[in-house]
mmCIF file of C-alpha atoms in Angstrom:
data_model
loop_
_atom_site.group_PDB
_atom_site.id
_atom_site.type_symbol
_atom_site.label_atom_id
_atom_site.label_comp_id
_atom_site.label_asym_id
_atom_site.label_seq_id
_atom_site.Cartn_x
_atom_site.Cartn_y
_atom_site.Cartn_z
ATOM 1 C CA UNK A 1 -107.411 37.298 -75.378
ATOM 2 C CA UNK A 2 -106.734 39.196 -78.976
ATOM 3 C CA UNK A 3 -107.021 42.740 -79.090
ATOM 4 C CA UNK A 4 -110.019 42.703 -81.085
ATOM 5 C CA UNK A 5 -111.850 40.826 -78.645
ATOM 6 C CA UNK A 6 -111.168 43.221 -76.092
ATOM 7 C CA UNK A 7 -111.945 46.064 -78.037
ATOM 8 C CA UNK A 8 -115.134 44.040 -78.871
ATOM 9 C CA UNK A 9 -115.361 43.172 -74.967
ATOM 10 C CA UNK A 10 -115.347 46.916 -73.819
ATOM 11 C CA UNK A 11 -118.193 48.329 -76.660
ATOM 12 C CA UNK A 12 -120.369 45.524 -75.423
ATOM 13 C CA UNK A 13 -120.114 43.535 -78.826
ATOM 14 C CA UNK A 14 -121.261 39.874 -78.563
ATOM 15 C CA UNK A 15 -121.789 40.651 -74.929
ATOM 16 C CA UNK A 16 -125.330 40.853 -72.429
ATOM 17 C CA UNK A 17 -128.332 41.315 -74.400
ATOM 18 C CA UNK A 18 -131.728 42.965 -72.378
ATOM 19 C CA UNK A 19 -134.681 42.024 -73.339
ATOM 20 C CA UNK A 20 -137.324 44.358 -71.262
ATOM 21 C CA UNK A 21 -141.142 42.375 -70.784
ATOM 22 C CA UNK A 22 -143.766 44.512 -69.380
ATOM 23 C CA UNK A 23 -147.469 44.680 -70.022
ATOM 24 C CA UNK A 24 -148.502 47.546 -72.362
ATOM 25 C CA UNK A 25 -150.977 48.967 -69.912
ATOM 26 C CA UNK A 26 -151.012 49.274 -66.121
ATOM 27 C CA UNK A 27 -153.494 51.368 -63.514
ATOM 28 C CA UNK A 28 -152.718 54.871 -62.728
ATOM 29 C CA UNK A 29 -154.743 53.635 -59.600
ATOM 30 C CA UNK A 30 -152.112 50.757 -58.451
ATOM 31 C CA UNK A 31 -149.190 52.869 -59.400
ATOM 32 C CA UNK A 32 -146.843 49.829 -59.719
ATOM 33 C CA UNK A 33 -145.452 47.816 -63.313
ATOM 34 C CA UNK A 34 -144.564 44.513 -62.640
ATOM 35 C CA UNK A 35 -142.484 42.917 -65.379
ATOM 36 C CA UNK A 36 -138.823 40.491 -65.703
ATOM 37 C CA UNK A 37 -135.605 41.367 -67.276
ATOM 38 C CA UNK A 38 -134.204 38.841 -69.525
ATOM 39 C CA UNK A 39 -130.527 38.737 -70.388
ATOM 40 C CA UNK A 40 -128.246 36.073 -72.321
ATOM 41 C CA UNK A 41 -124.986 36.518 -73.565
ATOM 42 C CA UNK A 42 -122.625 35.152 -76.305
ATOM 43 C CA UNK A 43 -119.335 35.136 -73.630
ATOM 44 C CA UNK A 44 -118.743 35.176 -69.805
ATOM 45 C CA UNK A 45 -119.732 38.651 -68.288
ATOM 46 C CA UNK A 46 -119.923 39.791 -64.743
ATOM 47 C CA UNK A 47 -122.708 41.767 -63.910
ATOM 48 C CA UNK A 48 -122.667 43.929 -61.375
ATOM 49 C CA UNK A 49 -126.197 45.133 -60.449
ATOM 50 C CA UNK A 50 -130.197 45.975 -62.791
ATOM 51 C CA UNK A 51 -131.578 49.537 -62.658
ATOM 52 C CA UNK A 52 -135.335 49.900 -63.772
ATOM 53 C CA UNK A 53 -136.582 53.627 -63.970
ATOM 54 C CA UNK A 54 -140.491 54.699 -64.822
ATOM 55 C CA UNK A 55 -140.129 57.581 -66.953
ATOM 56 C CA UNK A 56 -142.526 60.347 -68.197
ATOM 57 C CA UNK A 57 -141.401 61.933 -71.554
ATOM 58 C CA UNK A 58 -143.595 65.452 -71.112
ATOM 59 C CA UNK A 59 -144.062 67.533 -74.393
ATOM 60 C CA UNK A 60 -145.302 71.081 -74.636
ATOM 61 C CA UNK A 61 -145.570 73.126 -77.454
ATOM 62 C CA UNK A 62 -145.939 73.054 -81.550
ATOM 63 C CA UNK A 63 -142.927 73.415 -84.649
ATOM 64 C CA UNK A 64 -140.440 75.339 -83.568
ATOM 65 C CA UNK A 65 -141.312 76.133 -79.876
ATOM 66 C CA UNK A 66 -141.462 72.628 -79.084
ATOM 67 C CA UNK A 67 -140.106 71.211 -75.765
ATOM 68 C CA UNK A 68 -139.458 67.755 -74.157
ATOM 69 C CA UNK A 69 -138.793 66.996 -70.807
ATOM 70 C CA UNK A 70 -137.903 63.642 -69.087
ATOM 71 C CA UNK A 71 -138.745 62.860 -65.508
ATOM 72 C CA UNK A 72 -138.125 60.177 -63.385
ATOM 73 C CA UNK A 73 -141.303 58.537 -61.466
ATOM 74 C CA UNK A 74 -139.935 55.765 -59.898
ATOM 75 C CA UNK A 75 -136.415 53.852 -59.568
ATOM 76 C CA UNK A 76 -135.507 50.356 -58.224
ATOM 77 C CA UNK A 77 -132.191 49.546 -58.074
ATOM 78 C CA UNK A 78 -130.995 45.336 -57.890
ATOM 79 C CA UNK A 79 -127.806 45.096 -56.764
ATOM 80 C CA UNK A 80 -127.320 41.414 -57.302
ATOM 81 C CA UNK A 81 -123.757 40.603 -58.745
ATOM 82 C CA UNK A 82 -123.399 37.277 -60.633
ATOM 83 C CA UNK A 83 -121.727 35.942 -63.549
ATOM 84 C CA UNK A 84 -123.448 35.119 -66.935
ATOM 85 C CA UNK A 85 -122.398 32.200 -69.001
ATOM 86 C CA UNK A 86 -122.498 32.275 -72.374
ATOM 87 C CA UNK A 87 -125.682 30.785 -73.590
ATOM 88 C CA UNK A 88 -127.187 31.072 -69.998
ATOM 89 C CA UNK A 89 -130.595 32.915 -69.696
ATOM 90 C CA UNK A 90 -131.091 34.668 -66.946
ATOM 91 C CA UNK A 91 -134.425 36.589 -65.668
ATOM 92 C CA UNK A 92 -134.678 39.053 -63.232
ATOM 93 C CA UNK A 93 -138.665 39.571 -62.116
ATOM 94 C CA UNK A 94 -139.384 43.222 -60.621
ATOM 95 C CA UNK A 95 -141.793 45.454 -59.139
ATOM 96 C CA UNK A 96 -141.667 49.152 -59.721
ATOM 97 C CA UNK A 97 -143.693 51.656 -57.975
ATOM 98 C CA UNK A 98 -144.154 55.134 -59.149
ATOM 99 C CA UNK A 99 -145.532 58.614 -58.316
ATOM 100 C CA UNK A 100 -147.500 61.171 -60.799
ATOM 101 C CA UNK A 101 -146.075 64.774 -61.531
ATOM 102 C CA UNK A 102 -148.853 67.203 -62.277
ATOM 103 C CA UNK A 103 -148.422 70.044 -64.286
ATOM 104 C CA UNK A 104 -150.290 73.390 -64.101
ATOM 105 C CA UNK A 105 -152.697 73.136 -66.271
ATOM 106 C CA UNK A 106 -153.788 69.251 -65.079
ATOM 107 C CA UNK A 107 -153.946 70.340 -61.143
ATOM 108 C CA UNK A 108 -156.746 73.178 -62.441
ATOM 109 C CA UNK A 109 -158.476 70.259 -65.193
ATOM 110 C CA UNK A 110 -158.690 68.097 -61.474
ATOM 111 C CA UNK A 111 -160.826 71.157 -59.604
ATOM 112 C CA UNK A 112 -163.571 70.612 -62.151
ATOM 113 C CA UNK A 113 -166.358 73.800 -63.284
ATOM 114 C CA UNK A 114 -164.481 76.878 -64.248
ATOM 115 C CA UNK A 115 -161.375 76.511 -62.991
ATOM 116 C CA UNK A 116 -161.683 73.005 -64.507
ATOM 117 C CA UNK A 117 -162.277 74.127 -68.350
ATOM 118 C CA UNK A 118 -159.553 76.642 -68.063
ATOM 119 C CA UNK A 119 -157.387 73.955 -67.245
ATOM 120 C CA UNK A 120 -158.506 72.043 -70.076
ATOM 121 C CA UNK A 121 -157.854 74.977 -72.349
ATOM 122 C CA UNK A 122 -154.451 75.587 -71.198
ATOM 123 C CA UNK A 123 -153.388 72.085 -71.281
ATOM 124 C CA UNK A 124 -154.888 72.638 -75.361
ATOM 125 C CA UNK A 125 -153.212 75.376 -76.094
ATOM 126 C CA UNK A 126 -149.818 74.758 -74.579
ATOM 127 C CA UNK A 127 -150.803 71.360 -76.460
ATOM 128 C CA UNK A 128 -149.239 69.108 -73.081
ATOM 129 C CA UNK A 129 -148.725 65.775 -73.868
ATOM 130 C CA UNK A 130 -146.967 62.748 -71.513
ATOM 131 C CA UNK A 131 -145.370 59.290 -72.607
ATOM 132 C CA UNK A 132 -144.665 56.958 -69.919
ATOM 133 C CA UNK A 133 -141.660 54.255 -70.673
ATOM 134 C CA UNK A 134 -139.799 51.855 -68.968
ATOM 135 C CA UNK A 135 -135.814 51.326 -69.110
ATOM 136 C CA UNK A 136 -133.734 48.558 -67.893
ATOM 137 C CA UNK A 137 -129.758 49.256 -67.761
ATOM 138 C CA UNK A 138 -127.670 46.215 -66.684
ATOM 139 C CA UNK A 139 -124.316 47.155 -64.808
ATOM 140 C CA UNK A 140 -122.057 45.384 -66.729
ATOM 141 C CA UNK A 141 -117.952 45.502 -64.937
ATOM 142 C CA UNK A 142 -115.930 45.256 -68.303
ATOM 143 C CA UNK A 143 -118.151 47.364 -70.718
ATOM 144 C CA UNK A 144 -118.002 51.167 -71.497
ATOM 145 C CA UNK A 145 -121.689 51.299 -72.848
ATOM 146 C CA UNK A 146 -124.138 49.586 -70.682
ATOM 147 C CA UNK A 147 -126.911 47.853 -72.407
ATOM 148 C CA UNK A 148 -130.320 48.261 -71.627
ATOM 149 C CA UNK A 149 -133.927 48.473 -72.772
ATOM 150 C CA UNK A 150 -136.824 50.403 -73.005
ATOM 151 C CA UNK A 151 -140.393 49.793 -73.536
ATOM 152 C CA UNK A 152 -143.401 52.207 -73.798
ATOM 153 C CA UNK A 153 -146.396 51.455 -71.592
ATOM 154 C CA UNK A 154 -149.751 53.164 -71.310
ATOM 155 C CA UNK A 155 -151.942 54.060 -68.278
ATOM 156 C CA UNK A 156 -155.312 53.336 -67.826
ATOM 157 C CA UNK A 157 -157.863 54.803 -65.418
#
C-alpha cells in the first residue's frame, strides 16, 4: 500500500459512505424514530460499531445575544463489528427512543390560564426555538474522521 493511499485511508477518502433514512416527521406521543443506516464503500474497511443520537438544537435569543444549545435526547449504540467490501451495501435498521427537555417558559405554557400566557410570553420574548435532528457516526478502526450523517426531522402532536 502507497503512501498516498494511506494518507487517503486515514482522512476517510474513498472509504464508508452513511447515508442516514428517517421519516421527516414522527409523534412526540410515541417518542421513538425508526429508520436504517446505509453504508457502501469504495475499499475494504472494518467497522467497528453505529452510534445514532436524537438531538435538540435549542435557540434563544435575537442578533447579537443569540445562543444555541445542543442536547442529547436519546442514544443507541450498535456494537456490531464486521468488515465492508468494497461495493457491498450494507443496512443497519434501528429504533431510537427519546425523552423531551422542557424549558422554563414551556413547563408554565403546559399549566394553561395565567400562568399559561406568561409562559407563552416568555417563550416570545426570549424568542425559544428547538430543532430536532438525527446523526449516525460509523466507528470506523483505520480512519481519523469518522463519517456520519445527519438528518432533520419534525415532531408532530
Amino acid at each position: 500500500m502507497g503512501i498516498l493511499s494511506k494518507i487517503k485511508n486515514k482522512l476517510g477518502i474513498g472509504g464508508v459512505k452513511v447515508k442516514l433514512q428517517v421519516p421527516a416527521i414522527t409523534s412526540k406521543v410515541e417518542r421513538i424514530v425508526e429508520g436504517k443506516i446505509t453504508l457502501t464503500s469504495k475499499s475494504e474497511q472494518e467497522i467497528a460499531g453505529v452510534e445514532v443520537r436524537f438531538m435538540e438544537e435549542f435557540t434563544t435569543g435575537r442578533g447579537d445575544s443569540k445562543k444555541t444549545r445542543d442536547f442529547e435526547l436519546g442514544m443507541i449504540q450498535i456494537s456490531d463489528s464486521y468488515t465492508i467490501k468494497p461495493g457491498e451495501v450494507k443496512e443497519v435498521p434501528f429504533s431510537l427512543s427519546f425523552e423531551f427537555l422542557k424549558s422554563n417558559a414551556d413547563s408554565l405554557k403546559e399549566k394553561g390560564g395565567a400562568l399559561g400566557a406568561l409562559g407563552s410570553v416568555s417563550k416570545f420574548a426570549n424568542n425559544e426555538k428547538s430543532d430536532y435532528f438525527v446523526k449516525a457516526s460509523v466507528d470506523v478502526k483505520t480512519v481519523l474522521i469518522n463519517p456520519s450523517d445527519k438528518k432533520h426531522i419534525k415532531l408532530a402532536d
